[in-house]
mmCIF file with all atom_site columns, C-alpha atoms in Angstrom:
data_model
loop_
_atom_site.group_PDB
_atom_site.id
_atom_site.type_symbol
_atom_site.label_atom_id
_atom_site.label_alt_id
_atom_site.label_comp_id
_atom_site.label_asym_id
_atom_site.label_entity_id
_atom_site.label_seq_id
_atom_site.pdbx_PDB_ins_code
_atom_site.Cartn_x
_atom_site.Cartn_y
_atom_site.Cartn_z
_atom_site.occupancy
_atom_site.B_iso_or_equiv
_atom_site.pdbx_formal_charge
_atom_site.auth_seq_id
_atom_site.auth_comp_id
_atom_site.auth_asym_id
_atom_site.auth_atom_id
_atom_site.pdbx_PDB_model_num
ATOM 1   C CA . UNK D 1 1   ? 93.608  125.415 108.915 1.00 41.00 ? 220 UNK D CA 1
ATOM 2   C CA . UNK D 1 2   ? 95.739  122.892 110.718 1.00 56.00 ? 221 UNK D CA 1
ATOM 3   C CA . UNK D 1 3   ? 98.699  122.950 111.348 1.00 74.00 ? 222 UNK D CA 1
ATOM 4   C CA . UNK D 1 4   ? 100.031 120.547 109.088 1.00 77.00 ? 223 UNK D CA 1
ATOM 5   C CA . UNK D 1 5   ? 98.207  122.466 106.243 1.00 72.00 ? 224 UNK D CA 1
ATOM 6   C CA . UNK D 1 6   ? 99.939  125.825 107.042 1.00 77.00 ? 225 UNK D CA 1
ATOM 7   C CA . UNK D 1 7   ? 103.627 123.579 107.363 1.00 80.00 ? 226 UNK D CA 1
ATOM 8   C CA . UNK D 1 8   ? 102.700 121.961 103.943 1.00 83.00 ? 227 UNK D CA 1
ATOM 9   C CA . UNK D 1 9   ? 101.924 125.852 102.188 1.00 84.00 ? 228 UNK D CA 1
ATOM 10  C CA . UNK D 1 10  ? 105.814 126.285 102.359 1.00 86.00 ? 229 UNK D CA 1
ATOM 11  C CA . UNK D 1 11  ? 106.933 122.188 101.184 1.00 91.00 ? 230 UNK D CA 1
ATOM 12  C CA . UNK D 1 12  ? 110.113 122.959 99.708  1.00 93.00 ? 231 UNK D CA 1
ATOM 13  C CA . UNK D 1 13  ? 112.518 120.383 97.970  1.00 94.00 ? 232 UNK D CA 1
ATOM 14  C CA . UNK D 1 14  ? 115.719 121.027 96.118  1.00 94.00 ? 233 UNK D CA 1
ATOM 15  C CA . UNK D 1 15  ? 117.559 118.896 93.688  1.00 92.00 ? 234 UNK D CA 1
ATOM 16  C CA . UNK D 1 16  ? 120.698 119.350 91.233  1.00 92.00 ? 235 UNK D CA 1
ATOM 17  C CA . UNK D 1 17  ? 119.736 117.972 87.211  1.00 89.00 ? 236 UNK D CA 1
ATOM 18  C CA . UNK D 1 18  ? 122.154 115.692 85.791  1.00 88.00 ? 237 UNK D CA 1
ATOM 19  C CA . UNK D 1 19  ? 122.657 119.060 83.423  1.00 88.00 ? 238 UNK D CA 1
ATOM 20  C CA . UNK D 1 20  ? 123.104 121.386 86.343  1.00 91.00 ? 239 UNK D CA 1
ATOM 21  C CA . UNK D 1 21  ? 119.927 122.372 86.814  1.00 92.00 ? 240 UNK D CA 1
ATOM 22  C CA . UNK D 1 22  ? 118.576 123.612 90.001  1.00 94.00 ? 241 UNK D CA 1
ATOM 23  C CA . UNK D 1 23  ? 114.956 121.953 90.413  1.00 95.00 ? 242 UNK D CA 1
ATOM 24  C CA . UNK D 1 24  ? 112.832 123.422 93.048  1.00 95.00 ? 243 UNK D CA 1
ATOM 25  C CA . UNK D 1 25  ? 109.461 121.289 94.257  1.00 96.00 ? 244 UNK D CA 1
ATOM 26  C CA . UNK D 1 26  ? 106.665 123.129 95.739  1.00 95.00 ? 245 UNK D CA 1
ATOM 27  C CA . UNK D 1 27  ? 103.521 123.364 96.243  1.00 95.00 ? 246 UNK D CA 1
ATOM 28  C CA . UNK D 1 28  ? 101.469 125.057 93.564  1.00 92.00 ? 247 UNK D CA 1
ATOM 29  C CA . UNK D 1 29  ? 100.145 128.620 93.975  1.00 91.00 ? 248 UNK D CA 1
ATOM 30  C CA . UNK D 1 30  ? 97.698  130.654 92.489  1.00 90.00 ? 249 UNK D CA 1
ATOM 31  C CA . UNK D 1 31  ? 100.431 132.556 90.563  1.00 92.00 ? 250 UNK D CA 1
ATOM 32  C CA . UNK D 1 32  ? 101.705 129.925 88.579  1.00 91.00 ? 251 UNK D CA 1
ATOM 33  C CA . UNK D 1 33  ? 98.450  130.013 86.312  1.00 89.00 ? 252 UNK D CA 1
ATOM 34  C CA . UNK D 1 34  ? 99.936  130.837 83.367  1.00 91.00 ? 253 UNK D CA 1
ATOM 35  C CA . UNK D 1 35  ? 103.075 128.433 83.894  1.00 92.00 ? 254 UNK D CA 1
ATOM 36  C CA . UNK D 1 36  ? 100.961 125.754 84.325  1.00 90.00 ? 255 UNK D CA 1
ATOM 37  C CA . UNK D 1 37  ? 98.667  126.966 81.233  1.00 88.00 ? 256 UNK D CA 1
ATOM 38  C CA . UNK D 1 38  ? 102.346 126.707 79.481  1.00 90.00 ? 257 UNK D CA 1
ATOM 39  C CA . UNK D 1 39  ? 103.099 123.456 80.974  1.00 90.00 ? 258 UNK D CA 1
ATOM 40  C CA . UNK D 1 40  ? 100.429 121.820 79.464  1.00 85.00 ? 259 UNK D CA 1
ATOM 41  C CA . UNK D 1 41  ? 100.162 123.784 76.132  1.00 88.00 ? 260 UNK D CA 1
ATOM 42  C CA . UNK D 1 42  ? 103.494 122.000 75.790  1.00 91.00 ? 261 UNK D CA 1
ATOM 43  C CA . UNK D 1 43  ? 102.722 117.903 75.766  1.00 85.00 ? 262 UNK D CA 1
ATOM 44  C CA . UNK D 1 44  ? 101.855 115.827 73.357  1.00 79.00 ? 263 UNK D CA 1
ATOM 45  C CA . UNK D 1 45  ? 98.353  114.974 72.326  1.00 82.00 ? 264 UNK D CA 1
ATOM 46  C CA . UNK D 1 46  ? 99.276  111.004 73.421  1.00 80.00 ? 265 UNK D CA 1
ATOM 47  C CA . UNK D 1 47  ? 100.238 112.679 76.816  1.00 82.00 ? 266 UNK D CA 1
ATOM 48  C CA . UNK D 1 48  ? 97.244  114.887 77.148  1.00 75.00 ? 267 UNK D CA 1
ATOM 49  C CA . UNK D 1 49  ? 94.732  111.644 76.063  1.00 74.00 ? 268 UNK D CA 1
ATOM 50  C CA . UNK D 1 50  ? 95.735  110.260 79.245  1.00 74.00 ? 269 UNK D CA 1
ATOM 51  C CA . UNK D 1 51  ? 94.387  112.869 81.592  1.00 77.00 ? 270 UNK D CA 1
ATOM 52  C CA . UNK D 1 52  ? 90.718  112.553 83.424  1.00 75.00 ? 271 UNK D CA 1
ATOM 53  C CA . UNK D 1 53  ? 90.067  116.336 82.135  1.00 75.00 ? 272 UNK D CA 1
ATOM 54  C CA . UNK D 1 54  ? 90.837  117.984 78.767  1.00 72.00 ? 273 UNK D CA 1
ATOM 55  C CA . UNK D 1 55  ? 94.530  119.367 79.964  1.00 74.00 ? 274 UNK D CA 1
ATOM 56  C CA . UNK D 1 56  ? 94.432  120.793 76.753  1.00 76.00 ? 275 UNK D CA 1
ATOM 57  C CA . UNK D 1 57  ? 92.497  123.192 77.152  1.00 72.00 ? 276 UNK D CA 1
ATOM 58  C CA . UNK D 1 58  ? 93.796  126.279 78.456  1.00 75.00 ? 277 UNK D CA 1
ATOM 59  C CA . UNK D 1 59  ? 90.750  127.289 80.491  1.00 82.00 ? 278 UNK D CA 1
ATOM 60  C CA . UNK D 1 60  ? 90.215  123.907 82.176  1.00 77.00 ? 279 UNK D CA 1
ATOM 61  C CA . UNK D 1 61  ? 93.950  124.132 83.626  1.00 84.00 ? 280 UNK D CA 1
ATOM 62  C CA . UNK D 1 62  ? 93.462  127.905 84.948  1.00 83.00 ? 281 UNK D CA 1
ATOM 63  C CA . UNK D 1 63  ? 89.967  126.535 86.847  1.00 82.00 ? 282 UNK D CA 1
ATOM 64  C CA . UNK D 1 64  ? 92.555  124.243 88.390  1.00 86.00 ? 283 UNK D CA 1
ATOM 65  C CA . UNK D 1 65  ? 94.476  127.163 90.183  1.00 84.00 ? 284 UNK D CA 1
ATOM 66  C CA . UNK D 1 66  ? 91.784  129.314 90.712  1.00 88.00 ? 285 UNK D CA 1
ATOM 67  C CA . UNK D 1 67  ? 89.727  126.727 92.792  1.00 82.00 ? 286 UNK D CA 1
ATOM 68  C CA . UNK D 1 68  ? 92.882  125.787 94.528  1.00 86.00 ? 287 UNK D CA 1
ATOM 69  C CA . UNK D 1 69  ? 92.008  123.966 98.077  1.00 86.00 ? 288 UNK D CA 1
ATOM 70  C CA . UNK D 1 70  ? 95.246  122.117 99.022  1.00 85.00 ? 289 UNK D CA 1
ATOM 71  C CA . UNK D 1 71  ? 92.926  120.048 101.534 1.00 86.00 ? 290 UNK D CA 1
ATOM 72  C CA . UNK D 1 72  ? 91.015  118.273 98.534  1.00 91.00 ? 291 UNK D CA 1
ATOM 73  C CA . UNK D 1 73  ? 93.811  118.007 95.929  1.00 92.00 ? 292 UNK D CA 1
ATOM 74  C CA . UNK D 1 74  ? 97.595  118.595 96.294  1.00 93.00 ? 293 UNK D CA 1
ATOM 75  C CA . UNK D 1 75  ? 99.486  120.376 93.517  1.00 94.00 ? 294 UNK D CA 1
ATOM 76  C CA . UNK D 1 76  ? 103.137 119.779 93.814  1.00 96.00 ? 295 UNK D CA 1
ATOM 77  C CA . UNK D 1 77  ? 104.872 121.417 90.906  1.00 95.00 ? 296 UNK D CA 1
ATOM 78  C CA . UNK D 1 78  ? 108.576 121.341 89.739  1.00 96.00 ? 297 UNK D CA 1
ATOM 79  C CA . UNK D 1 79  ? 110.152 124.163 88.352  1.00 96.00 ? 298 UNK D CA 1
ATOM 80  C CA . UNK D 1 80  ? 113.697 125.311 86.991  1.00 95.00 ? 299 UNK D CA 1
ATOM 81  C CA . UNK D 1 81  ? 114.569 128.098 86.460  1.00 89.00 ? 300 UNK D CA 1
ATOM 82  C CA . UNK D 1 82  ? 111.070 130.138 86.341  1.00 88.00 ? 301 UNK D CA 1
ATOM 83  C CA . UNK D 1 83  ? 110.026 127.011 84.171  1.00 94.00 ? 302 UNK D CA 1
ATOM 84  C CA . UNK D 1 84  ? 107.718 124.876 85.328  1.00 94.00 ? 303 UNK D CA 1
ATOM 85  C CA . UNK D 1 85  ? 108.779 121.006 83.772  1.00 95.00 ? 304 UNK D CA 1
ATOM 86  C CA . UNK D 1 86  ? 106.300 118.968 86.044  1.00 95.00 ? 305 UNK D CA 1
ATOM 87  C CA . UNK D 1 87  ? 103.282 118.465 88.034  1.00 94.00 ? 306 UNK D CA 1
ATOM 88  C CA . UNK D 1 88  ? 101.997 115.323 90.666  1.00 95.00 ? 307 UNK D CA 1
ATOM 89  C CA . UNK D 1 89  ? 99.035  115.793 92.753  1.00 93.00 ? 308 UNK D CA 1
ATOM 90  C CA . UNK D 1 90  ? 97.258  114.006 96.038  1.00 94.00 ? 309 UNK D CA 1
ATOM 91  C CA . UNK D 1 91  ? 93.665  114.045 95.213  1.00 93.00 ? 310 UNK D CA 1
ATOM 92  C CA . UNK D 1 92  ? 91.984  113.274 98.260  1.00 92.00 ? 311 UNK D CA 1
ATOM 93  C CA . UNK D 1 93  ? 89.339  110.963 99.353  1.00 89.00 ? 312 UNK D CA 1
ATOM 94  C CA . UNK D 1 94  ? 86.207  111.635 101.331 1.00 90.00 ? 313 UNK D CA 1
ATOM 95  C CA . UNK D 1 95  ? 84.444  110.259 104.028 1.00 91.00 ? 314 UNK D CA 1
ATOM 96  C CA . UNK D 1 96  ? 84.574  106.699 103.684 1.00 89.00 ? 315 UNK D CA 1
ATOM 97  C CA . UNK D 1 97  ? 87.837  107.125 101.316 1.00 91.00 ? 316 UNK D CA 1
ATOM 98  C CA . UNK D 1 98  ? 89.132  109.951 103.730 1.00 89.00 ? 317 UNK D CA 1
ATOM 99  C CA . UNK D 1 99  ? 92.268  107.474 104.360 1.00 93.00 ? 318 UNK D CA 1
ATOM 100 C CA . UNK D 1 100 ? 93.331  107.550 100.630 1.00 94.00 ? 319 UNK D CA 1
ATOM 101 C CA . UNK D 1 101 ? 94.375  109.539 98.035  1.00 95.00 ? 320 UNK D CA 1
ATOM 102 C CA . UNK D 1 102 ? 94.819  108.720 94.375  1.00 95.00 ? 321 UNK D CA 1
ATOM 103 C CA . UNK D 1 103 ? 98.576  110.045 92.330  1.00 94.00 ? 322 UNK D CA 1
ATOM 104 C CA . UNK D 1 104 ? 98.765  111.655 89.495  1.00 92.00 ? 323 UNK D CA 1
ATOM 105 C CA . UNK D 1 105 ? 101.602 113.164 87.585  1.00 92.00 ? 324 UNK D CA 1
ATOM 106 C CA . UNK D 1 106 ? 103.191 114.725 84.392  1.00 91.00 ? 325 UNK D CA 1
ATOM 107 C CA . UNK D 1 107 ? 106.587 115.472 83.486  1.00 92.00 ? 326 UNK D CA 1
ATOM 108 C CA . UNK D 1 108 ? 107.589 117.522 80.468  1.00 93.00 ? 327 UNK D CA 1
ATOM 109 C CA . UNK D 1 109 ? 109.202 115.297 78.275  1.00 90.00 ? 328 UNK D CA 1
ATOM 110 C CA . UNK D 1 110 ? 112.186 117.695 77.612  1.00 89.00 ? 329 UNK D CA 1
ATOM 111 C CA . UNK D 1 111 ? 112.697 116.620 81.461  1.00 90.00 ? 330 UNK D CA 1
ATOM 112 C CA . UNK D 1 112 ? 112.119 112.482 82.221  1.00 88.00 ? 331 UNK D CA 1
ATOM 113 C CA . UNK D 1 113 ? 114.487 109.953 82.512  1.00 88.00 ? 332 UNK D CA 1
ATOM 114 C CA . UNK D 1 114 ? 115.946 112.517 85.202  1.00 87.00 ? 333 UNK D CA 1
ATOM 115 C CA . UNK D 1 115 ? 114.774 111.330 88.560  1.00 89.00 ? 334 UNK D CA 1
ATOM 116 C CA . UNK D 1 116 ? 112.381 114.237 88.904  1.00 92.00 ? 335 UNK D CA 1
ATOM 117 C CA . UNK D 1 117 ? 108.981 111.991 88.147  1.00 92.00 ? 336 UNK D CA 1
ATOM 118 C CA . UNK D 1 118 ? 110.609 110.178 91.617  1.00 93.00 ? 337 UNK D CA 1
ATOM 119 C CA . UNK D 1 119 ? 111.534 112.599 93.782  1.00 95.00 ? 338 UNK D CA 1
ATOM 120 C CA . UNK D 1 120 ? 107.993 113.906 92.743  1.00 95.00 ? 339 UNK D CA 1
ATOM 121 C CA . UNK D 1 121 ? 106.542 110.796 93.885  1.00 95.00 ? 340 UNK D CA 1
ATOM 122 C CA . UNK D 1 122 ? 108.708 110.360 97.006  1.00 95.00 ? 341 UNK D CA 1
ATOM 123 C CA . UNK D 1 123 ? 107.620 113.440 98.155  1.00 95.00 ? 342 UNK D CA 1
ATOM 124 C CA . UNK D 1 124 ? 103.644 112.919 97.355  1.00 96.00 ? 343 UNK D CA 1
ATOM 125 C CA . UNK D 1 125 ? 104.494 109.540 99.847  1.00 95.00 ? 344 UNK D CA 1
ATOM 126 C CA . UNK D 1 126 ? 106.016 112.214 102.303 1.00 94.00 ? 345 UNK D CA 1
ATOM 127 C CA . UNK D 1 127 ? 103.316 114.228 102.383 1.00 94.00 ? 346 UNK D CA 1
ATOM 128 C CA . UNK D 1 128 ? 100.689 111.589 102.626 1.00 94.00 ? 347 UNK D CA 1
ATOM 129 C CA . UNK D 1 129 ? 102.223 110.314 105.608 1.00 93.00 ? 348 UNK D CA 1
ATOM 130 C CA . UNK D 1 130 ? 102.264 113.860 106.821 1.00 92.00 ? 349 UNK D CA 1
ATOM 131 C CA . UNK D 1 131 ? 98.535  114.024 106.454 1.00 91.00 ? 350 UNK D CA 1
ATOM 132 C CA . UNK D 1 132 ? 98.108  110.817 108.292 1.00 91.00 ? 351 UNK D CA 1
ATOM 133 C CA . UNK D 1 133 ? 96.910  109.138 104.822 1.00 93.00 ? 352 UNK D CA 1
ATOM 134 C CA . UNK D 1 134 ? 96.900  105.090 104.407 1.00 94.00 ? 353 UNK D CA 1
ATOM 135 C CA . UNK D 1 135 ? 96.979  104.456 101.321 1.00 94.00 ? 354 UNK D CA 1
ATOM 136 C CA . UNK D 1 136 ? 97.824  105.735 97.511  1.00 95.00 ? 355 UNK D CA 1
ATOM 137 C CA . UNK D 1 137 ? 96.067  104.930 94.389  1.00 95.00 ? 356 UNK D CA 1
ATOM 138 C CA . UNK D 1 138 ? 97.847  105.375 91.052  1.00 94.00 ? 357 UNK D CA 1
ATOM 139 C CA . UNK D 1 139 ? 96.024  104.376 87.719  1.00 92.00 ? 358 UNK D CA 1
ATOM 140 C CA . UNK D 1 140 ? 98.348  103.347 84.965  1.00 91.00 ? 359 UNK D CA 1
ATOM 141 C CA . UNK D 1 141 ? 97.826  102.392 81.194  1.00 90.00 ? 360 UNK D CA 1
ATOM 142 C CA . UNK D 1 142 ? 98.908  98.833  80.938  1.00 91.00 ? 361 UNK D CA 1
ATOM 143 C CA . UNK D 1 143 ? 100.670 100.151 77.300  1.00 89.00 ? 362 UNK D CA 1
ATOM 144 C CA . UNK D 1 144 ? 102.881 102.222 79.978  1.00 88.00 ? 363 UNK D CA 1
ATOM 145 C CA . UNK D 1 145 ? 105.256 99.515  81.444  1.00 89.00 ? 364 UNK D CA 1
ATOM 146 C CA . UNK D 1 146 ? 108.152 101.739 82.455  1.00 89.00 ? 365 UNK D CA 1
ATOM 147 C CA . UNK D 1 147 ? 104.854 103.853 83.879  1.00 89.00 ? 366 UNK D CA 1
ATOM 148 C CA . UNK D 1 148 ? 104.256 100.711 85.652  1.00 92.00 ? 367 UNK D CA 1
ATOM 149 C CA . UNK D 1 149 ? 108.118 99.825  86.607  1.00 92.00 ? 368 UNK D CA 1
ATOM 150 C CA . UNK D 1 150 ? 108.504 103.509 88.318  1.00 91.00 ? 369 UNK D CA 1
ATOM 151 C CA . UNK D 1 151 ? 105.312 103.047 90.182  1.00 93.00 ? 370 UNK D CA 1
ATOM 152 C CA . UNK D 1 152 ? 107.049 99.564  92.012  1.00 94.00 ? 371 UNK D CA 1
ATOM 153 C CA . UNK D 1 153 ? 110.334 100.472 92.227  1.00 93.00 ? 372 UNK D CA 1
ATOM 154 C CA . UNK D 1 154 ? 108.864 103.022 94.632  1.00 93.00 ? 373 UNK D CA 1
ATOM 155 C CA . UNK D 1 155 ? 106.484 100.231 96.495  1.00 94.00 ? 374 UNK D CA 1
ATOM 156 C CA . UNK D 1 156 ? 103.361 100.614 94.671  1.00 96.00 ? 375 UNK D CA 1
ATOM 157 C CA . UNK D 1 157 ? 101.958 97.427  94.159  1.00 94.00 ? 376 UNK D CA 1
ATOM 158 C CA . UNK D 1 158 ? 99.940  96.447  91.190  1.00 94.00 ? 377 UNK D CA 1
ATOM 159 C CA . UNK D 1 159 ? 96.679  94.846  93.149  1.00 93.00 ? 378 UNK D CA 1
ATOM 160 C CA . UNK D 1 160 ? 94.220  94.870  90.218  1.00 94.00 ? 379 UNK D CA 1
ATOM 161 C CA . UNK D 1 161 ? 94.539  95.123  86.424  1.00 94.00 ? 380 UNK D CA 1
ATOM 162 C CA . UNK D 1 162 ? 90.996  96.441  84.700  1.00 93.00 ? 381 UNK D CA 1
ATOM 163 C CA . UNK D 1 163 ? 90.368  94.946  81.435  1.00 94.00 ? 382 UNK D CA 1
ATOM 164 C CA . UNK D 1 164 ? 89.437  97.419  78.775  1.00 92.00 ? 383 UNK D CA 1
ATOM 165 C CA . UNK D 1 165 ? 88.732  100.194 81.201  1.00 90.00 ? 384 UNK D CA 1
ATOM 166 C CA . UNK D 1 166 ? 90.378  102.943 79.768  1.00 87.00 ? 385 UNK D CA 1
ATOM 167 C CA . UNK D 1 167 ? 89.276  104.379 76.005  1.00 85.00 ? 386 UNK D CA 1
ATOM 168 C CA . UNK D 1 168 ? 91.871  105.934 73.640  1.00 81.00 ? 387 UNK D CA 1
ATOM 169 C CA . UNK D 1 169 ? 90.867  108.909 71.624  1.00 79.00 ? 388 UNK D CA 1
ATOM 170 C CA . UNK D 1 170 ? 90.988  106.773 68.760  1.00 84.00 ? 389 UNK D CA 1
ATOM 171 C CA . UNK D 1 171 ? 88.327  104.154 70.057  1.00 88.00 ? 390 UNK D CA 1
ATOM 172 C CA . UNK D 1 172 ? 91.061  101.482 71.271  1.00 88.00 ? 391 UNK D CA 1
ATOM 173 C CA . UNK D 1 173 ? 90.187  100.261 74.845  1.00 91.00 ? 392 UNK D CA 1
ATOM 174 C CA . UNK D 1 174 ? 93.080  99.590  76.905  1.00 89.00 ? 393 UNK D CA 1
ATOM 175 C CA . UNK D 1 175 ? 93.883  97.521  80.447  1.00 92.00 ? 394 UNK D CA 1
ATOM 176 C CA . UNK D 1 176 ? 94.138  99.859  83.542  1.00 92.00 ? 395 UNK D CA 1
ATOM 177 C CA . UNK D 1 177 ? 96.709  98.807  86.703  1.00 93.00 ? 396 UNK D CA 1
ATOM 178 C CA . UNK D 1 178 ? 95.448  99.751  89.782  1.00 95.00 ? 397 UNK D CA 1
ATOM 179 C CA . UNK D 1 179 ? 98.569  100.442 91.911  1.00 95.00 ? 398 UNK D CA 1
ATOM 180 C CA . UNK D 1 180 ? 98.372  100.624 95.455  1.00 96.00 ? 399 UNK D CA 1
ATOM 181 C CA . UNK D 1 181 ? 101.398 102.107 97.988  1.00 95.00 ? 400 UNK D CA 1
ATOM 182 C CA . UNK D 1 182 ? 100.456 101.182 101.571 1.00 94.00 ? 401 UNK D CA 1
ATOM 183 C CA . UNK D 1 183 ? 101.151 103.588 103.865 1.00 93.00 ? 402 UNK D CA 1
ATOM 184 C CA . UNK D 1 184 ? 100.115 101.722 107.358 1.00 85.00 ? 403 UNK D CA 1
ATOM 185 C CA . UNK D 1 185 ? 99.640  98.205  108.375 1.00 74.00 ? 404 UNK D CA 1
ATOM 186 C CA . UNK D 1 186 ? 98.077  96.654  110.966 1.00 49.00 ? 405 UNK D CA 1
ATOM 187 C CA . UNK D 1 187 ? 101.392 96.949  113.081 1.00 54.00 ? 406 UNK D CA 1
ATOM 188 C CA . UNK D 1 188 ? 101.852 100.294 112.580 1.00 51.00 ? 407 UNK D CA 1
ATOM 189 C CA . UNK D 1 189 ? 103.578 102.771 109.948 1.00 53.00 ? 408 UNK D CA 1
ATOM 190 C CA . UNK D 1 190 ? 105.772 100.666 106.785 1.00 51.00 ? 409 UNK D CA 1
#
């Protein structure tokens, strides 16, 4: 493993909550199963219709830990306390997309609104650039624009908006924004 693999197994990041809170970021290990299990036994069946995999389903979020590679996707998880209120993950490209890596995340919604979605973020950026990634992808719901407002107030920029390309679970097709965070130019590192 290089080394920047073995220096991203301990990623640490602390914040204090508005509520006094300790939050602690870090990578997620293969003994937070059931925590994450919890994590996502916990949103709401608009939050779960969102996700590329049935994150409702107890068994298809423990496959997620248990075939754990943090070279092909990224699991950066927030806890507090022994809680764990959020996850964001790098999911990385391959060969001809080896340069990229597409965001996603979920906050508990006993937790938005709090900074942690981005310092979540930030970090995912950090590590990218640690990884010696170009660009981000993020894919967000057009019915989403605070979704969308988070995304540029970090420097994501919406390049593309996909008409109709995402599918509701009740049959309602939606617009997707492609959002795009560059990472290098031709001059060098942003």
């Amino acid at each position: 493993m290089p080394n920047v693999w073995k220096q991203l197994e301990n990623y640490r990041k602390l914040k204090t909550l508005p509520s006094g809170e300790r939050l602690l970021l870090r990578p997620l290990t293969e003994e937070d199963k059931e925590s994450l299990v919890n994590l996502f036994a916990r949103a709401s069946e608009e939050d779960l219709q969102y996700f590329r995999s049935d994150a409702g389903d107890p068994e298809v979020v423990k496959s997620w830990v248990e075939d754990l590679n943090l070279e092909e996707v990224f699991p950066l998880v927030a806890m507090v306390n022994d809680k764990m209120v959020g996850e964001a993950t790098l999911h990385f490209g391959e060969h001809f997309h080896r340069h990229l890596a597409w965001v996603r995340i979920f906050l508990d919604r006993g937790y938005r609104r709090q900074g942690i979605g981005t310092l979540m973020l930030r970090c995912l950026i950090d590590i990218a650039r640690r990884v010696g990634l170009q660009q981000l992808y993020a894919e967000v719901v057009l019915t989403q624009p605070q979704v969308v407002k988070a995304f540029e107030n970090l420097g994501f920029r919406h390049e593309v908006t996909l008409e109709d390309y995402f599918i509701s679970d009740d049959g309602e097709t939606l617009d997707m924004a492609i959002m795009v965070f560059w990472l290098v130019d031709n001059s060098g590192v942003f």
